[in-house]
mmCIF file of N, CA and C in Angstrom:
data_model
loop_
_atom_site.group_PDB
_atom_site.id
_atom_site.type_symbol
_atom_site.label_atom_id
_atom_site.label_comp_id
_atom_site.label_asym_id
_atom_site.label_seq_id
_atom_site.Cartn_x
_atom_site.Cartn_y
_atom_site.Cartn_z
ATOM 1 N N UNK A 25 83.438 104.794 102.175
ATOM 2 C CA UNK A 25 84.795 105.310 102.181
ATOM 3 C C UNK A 25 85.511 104.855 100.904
ATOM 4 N N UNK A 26 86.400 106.002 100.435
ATOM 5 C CA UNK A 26 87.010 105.709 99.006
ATOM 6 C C UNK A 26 88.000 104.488 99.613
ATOM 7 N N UNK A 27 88.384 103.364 99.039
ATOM 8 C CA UNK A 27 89.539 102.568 99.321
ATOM 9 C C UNK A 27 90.317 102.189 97.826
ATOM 10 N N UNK A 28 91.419 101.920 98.121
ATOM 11 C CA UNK A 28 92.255 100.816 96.735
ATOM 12 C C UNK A 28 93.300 99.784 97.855
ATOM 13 N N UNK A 29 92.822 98.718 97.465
ATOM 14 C CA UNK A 29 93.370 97.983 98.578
ATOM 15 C C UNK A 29 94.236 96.742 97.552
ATOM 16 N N UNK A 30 95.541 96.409 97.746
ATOM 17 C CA UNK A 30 96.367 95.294 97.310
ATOM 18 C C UNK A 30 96.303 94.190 97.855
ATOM 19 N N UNK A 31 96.566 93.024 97.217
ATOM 20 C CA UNK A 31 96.336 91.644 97.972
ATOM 21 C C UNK A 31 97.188 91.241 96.822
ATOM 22 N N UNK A 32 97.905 90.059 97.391
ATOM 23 C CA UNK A 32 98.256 89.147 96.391
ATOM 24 C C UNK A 32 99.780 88.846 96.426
ATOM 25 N N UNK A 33 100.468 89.653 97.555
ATOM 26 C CA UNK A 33 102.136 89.647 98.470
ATOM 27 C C UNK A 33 102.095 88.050 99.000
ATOM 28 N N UNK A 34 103.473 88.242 99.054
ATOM 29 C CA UNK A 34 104.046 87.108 99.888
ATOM 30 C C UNK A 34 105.552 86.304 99.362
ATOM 31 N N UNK A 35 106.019 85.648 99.792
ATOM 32 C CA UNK A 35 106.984 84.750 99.989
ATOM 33 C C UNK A 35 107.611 83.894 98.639
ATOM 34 N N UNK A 36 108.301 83.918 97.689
ATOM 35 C CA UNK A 36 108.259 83.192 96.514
ATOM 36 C C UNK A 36 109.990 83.393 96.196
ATOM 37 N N UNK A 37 109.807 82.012 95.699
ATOM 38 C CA UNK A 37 111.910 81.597 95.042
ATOM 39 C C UNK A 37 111.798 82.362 94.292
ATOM 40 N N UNK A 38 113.241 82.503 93.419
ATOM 41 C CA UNK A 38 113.760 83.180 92.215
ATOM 42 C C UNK A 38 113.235 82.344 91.542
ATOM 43 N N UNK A 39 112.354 82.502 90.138
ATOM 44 C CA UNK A 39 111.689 82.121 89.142
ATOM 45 C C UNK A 39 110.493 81.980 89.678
ATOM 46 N N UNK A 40 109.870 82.152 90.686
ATOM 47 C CA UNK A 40 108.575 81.791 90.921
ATOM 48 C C UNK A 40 107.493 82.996 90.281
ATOM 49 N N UNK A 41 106.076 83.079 90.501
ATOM 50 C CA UNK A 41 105.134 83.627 89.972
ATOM 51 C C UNK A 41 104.299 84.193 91.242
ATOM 52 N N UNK A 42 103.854 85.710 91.201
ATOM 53 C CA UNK A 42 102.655 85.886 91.817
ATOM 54 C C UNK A 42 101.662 86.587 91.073
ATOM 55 N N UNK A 43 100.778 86.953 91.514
ATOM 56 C CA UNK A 43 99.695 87.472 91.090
ATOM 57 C C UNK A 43 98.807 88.361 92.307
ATOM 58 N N UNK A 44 99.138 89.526 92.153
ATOM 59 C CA UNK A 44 98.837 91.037 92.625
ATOM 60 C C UNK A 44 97.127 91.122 92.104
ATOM 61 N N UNK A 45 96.435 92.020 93.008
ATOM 62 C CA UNK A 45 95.123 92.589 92.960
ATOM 63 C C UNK A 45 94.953 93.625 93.396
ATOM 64 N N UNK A 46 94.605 94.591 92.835
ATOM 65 C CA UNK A 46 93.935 95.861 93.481
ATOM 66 C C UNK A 46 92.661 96.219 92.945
ATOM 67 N N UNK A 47 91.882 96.366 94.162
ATOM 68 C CA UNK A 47 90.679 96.067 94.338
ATOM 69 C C UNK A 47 90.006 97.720 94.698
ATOM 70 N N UNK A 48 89.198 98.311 94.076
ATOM 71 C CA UNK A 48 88.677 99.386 94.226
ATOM 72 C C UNK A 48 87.614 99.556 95.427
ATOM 73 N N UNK A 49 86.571 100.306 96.539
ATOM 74 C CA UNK A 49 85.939 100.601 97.147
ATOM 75 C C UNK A 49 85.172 102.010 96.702
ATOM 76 N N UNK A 50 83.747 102.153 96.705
ATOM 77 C CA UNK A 50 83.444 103.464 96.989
ATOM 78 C C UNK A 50 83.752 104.726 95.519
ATOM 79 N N UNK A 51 84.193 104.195 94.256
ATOM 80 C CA UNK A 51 84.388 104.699 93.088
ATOM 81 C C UNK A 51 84.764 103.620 91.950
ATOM 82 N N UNK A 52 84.057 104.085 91.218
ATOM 83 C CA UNK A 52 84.773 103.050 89.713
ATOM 84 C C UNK A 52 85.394 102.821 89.110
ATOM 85 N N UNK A 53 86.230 102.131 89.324
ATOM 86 C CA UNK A 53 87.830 101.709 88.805
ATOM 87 C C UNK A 53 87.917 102.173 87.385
ATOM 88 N N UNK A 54 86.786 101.987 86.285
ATOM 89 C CA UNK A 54 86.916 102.189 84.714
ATOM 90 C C UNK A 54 87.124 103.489 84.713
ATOM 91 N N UNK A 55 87.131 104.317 85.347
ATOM 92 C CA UNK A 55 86.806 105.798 85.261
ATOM 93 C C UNK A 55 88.602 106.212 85.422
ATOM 94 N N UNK A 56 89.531 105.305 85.788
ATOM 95 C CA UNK A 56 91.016 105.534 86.198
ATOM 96 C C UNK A 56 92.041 104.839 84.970
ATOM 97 N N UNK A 57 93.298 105.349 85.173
ATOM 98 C CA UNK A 57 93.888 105.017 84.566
ATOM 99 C C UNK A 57 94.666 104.657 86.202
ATOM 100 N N UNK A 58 95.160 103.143 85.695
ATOM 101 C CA UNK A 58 95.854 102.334 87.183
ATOM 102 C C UNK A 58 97.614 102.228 86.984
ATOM 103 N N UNK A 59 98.304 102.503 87.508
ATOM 104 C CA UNK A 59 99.216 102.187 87.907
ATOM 105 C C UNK A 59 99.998 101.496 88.899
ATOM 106 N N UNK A 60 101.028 100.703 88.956
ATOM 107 C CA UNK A 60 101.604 100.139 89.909
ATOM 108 C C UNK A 60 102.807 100.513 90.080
ATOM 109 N N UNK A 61 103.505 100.768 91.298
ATOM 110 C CA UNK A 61 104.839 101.082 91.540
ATOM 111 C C UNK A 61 104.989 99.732 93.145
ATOM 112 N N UNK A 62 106.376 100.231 92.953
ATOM 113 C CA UNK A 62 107.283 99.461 93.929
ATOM 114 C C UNK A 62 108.366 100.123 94.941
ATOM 115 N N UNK A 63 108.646 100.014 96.405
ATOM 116 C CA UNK A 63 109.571 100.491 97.185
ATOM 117 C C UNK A 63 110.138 99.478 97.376
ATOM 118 N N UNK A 64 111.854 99.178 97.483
ATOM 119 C CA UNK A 64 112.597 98.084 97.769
ATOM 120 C C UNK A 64 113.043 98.803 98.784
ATOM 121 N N UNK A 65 113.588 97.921 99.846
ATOM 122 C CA UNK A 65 114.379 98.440 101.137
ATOM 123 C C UNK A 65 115.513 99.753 100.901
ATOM 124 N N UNK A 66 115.601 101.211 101.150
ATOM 125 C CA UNK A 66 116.604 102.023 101.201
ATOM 126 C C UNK A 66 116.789 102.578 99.877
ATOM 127 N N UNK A 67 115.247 102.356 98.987
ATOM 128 C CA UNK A 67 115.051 102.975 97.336
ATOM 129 C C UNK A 67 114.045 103.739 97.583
ATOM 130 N N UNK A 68 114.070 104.550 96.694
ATOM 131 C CA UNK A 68 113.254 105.391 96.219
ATOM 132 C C UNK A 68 112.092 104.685 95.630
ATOM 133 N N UNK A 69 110.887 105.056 95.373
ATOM 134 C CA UNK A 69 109.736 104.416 95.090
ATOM 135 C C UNK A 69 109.597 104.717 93.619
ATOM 136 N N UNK A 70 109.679 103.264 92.711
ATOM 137 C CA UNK A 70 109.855 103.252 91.323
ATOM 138 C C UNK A 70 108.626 103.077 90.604
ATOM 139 N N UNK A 71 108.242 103.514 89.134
ATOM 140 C CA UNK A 71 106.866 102.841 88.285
ATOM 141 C C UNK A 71 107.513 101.471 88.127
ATOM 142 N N UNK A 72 106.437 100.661 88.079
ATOM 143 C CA UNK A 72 106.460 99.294 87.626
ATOM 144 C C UNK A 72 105.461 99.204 86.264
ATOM 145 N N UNK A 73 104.209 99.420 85.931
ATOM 146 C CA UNK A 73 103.634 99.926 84.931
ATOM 147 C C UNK A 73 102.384 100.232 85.240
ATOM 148 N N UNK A 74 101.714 100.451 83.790
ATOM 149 C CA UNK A 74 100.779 101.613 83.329
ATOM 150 C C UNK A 74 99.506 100.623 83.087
ATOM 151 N N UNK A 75 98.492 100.917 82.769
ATOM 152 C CA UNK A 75 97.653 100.345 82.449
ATOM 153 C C UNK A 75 96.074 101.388 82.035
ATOM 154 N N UNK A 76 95.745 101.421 81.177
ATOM 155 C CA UNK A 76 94.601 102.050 80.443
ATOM 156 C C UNK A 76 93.096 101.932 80.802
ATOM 157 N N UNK A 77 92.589 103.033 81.259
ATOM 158 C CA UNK A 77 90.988 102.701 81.456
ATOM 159 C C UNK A 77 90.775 101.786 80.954
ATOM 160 N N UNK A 78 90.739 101.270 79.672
ATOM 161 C CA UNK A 78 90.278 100.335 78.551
ATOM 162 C C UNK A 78 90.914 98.980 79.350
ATOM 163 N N UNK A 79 92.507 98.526 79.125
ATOM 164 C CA UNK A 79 93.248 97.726 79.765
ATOM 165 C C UNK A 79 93.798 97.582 78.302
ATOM 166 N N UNK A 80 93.209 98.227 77.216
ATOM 167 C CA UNK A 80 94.439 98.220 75.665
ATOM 168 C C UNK A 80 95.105 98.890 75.524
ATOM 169 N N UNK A 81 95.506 99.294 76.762
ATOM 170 C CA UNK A 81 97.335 100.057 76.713
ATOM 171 C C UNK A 81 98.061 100.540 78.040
ATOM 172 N N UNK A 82 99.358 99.418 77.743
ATOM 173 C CA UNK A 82 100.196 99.337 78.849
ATOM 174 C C UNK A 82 101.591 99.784 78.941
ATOM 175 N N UNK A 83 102.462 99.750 79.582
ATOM 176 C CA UNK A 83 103.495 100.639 79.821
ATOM 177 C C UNK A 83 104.312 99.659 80.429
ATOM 178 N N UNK A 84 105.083 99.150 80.807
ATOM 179 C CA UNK A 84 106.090 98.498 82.064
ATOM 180 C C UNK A 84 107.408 99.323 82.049
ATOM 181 N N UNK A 85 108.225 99.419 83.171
ATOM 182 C CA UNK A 85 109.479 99.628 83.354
ATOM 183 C C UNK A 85 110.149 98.722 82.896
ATOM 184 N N UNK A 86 111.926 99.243 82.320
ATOM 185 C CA UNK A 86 112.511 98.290 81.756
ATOM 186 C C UNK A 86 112.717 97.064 82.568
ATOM 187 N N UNK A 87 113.034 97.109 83.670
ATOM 188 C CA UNK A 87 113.219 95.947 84.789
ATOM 189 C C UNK A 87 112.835 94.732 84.755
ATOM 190 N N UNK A 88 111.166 95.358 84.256
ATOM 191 C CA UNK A 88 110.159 94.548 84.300
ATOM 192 C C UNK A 88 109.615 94.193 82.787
ATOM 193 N N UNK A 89 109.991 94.411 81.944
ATOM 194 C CA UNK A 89 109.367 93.595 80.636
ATOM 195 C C UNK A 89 109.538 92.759 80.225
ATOM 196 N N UNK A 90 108.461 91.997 79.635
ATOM 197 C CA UNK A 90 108.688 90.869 79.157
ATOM 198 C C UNK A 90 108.615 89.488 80.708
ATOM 199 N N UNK A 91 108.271 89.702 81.697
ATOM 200 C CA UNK A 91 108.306 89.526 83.150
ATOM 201 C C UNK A 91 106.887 89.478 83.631
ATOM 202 N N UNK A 92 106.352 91.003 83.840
ATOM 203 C CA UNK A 92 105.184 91.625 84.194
ATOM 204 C C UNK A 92 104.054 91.867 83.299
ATOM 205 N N UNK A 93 102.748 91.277 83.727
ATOM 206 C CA UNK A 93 101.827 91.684 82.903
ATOM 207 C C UNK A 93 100.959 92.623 83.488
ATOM 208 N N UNK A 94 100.454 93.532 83.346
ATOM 209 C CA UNK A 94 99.393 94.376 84.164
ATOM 210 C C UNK A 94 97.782 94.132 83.224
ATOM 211 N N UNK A 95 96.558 93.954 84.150
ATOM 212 C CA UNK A 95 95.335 93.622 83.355
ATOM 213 C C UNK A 95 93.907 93.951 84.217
ATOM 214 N N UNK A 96 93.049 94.166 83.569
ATOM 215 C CA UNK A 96 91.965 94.920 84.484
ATOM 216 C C UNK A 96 90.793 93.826 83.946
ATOM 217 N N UNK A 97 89.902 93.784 85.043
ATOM 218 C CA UNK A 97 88.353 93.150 85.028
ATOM 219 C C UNK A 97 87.530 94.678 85.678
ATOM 220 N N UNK A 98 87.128 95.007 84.710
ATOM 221 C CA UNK A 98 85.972 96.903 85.287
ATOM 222 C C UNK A 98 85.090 96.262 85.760
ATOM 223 N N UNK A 99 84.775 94.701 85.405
ATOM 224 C CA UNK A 99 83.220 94.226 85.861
ATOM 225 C C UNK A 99 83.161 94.115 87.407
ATOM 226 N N UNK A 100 84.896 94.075 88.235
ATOM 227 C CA UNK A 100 85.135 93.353 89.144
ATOM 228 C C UNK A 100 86.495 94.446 89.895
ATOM 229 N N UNK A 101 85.982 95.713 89.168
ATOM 230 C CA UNK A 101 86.394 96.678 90.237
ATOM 231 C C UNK A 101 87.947 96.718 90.683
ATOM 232 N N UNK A 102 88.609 96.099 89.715
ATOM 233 C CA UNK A 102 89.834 95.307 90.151
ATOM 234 C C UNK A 102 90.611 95.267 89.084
ATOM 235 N N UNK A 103 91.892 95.642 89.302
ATOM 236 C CA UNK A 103 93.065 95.402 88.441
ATOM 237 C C UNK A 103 94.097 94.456 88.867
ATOM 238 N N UNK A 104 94.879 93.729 88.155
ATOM 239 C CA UNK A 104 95.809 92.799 88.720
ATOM 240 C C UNK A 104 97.366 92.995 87.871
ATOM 241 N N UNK A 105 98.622 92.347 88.803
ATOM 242 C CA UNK A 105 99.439 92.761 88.122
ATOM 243 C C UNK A 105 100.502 90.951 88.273
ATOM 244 N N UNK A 106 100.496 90.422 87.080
ATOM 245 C CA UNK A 106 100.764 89.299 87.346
ATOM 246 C C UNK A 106 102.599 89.261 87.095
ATOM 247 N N UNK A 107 103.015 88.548 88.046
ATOM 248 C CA UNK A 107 104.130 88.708 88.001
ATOM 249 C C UNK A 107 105.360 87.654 87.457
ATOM 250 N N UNK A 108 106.236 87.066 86.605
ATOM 251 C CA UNK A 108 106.396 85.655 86.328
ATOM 252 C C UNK A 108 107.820 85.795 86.372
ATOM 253 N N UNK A 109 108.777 85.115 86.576
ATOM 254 C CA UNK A 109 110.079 84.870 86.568
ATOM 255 C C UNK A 109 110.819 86.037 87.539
ATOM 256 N N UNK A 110 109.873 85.887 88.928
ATOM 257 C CA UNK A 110 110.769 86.674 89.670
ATOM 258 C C UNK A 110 112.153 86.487 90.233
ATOM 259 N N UNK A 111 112.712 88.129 90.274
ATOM 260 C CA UNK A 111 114.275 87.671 90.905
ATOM 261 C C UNK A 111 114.394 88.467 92.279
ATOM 262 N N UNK A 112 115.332 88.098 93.025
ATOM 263 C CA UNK A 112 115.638 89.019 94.932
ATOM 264 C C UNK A 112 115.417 90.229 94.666
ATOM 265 N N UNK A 113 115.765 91.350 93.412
ATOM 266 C CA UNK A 113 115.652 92.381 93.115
ATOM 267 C C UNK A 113 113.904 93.149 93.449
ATOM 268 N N UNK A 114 113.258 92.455 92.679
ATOM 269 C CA UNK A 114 111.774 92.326 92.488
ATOM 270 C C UNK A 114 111.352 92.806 93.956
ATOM 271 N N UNK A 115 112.052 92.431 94.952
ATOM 272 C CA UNK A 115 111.664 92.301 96.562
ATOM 273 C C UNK A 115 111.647 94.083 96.772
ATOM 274 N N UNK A 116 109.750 94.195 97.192
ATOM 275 C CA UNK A 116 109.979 95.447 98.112
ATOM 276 C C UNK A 116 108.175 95.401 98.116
ATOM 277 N N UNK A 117 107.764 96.618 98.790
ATOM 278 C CA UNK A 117 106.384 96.884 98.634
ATOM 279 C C UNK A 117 105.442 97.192 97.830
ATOM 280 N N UNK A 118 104.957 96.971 97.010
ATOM 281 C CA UNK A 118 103.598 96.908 95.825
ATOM 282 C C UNK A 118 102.877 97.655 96.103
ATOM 283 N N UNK A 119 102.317 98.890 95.131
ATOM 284 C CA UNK A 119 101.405 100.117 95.774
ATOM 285 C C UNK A 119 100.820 100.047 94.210
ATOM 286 N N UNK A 120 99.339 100.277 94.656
ATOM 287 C CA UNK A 120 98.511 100.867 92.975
ATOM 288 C C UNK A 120 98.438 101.964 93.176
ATOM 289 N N UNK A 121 97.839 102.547 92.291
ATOM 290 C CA UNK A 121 97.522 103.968 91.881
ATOM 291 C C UNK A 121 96.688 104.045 91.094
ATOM 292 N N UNK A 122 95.847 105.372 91.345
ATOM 293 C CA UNK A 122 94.419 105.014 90.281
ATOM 294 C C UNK A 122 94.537 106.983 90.080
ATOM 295 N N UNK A 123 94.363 107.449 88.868
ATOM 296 C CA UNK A 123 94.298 108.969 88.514
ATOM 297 C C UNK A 123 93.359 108.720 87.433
ATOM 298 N N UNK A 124 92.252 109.765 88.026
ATOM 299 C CA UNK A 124 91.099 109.873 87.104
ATOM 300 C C UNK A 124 90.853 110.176 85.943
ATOM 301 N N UNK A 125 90.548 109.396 84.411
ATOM 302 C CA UNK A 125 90.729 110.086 83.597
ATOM 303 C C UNK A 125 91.814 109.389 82.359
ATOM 304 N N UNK A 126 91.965 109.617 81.246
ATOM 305 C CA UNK A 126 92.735 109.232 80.153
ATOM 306 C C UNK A 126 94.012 109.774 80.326
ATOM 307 N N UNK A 127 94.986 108.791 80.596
ATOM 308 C CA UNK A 127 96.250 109.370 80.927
ATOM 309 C C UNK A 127 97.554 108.055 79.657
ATOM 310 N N UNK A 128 98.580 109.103 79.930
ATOM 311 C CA UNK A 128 99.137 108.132 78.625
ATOM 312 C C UNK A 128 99.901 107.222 79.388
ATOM 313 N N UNK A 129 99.387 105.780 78.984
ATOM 314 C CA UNK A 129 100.487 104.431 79.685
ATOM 315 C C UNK A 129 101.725 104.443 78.406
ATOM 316 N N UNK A 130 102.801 105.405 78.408
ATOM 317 C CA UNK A 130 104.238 104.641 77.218
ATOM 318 C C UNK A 130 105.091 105.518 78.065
ATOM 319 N N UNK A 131 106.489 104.648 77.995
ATOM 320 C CA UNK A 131 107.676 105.072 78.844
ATOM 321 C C UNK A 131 107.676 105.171 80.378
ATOM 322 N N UNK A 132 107.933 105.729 80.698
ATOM 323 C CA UNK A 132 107.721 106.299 82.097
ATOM 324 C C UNK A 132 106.990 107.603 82.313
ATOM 325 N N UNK A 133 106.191 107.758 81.856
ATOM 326 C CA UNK A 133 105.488 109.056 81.530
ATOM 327 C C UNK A 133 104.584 109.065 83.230
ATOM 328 N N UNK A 134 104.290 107.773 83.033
ATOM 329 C CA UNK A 134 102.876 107.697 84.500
ATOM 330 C C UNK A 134 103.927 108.080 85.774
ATOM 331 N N UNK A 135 105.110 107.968 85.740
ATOM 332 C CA UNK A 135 105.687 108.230 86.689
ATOM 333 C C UNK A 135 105.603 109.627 87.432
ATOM 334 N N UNK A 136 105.124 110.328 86.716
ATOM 335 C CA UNK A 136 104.557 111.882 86.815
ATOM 336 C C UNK A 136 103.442 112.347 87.158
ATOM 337 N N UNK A 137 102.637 111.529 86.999
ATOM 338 C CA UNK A 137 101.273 111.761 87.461
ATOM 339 C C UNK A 137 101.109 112.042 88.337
ATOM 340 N N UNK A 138 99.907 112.585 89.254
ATOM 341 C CA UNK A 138 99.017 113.006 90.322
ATOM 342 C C UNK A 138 98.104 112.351 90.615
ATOM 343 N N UNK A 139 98.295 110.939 91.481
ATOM 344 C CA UNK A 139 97.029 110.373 91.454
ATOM 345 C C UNK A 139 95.824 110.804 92.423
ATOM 346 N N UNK A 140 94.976 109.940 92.275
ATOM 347 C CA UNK A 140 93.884 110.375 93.298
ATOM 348 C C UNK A 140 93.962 109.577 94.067
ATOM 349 N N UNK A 141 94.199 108.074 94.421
ATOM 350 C CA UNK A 141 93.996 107.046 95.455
ATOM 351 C C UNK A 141 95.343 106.245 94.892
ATOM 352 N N UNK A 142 95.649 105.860 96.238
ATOM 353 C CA UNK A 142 96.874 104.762 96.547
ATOM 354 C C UNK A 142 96.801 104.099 97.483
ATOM 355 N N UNK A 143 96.941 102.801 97.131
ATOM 356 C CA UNK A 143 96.688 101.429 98.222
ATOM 357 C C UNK A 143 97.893 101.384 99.562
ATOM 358 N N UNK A 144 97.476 100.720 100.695
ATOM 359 C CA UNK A 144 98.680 100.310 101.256
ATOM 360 C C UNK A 144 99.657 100.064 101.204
ATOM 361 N N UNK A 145 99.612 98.861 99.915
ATOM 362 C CA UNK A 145 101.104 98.001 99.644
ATOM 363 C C UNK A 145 100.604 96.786 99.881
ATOM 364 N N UNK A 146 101.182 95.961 99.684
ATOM 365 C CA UNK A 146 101.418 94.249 99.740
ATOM 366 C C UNK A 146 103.224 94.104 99.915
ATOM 367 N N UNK A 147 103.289 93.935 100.106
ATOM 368 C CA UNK A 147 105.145 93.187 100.552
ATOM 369 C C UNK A 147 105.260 91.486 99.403
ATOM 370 N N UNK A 148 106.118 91.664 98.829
ATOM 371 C CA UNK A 148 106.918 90.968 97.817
ATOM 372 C C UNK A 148 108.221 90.682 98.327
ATOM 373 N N UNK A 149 108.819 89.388 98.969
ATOM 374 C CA UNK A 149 109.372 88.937 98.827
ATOM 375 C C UNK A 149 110.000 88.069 97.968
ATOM 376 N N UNK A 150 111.215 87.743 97.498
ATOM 377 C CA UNK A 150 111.878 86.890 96.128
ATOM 378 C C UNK A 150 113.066 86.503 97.327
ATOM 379 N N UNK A 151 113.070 85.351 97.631
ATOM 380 C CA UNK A 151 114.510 85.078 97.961
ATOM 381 C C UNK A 151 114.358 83.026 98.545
ATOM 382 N N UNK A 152 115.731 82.741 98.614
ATOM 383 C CA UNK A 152 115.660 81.323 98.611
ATOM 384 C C UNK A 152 115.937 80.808 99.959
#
């Protein structure tokens, strides 16, 4: 069965750090261009960023730069999205996205896309 599954949610202060995983099943992650987005309580579901078959070219939302790193291991089927100086805002559900193929990670462009597979979510909490 095709899967993209997130891990890596949970519970963290303002300034704290996590570190997100999405983990492929049943197809080869190198073959995608990955994305991550976010739902906060009573929002619309936003890009968070982009990330390149390769993993040499990335994208973030303004929100998030300089904050968020997004980074891939192809050996290990798995992309991660590391997160550092979070704030209460940050707080909502974590979803990847994987669309097959060379797609452009700059601006918000991925926000448009058509993917092929999307994970559950992980839940991100930020609060004290």
């Amino acid at each position: 069965q095709l899967q993209l599954v997130e891990s890596g949610g949970g519970l963290v202060e303002p300034g704290g750090s996590l570190r997100l995983s999405c983990a492929a099943s049943g197809f080869t992650l190198a073959d995608y261009t990955i994305a991550w987005f976010r739902r906060a309580p009573g929002k619309e579901r936003e890009g968070v960023s982009c990330i390149s078959r390769t993993g040499r070219v990335t994208a973030y939302a303004d929100s998030v730069k300089g904050r968020f790193t997004s980074s891939r291991d192809n050996a290990k089927n798995t992309v991660y999205l590391q997160m550092n100086s979070l704030k209460p805002e940050d707080t909502g559900v974590y979803y990847c996205a994987a669309v097959r193929g060379y797609y452009l990670c700059a601006g918000d462009t991925f926000n448009g896309y058509e993917y092929n597979y999307w994970g559950q979510g992980t839940q991100v909490t930020v609060s004290s």
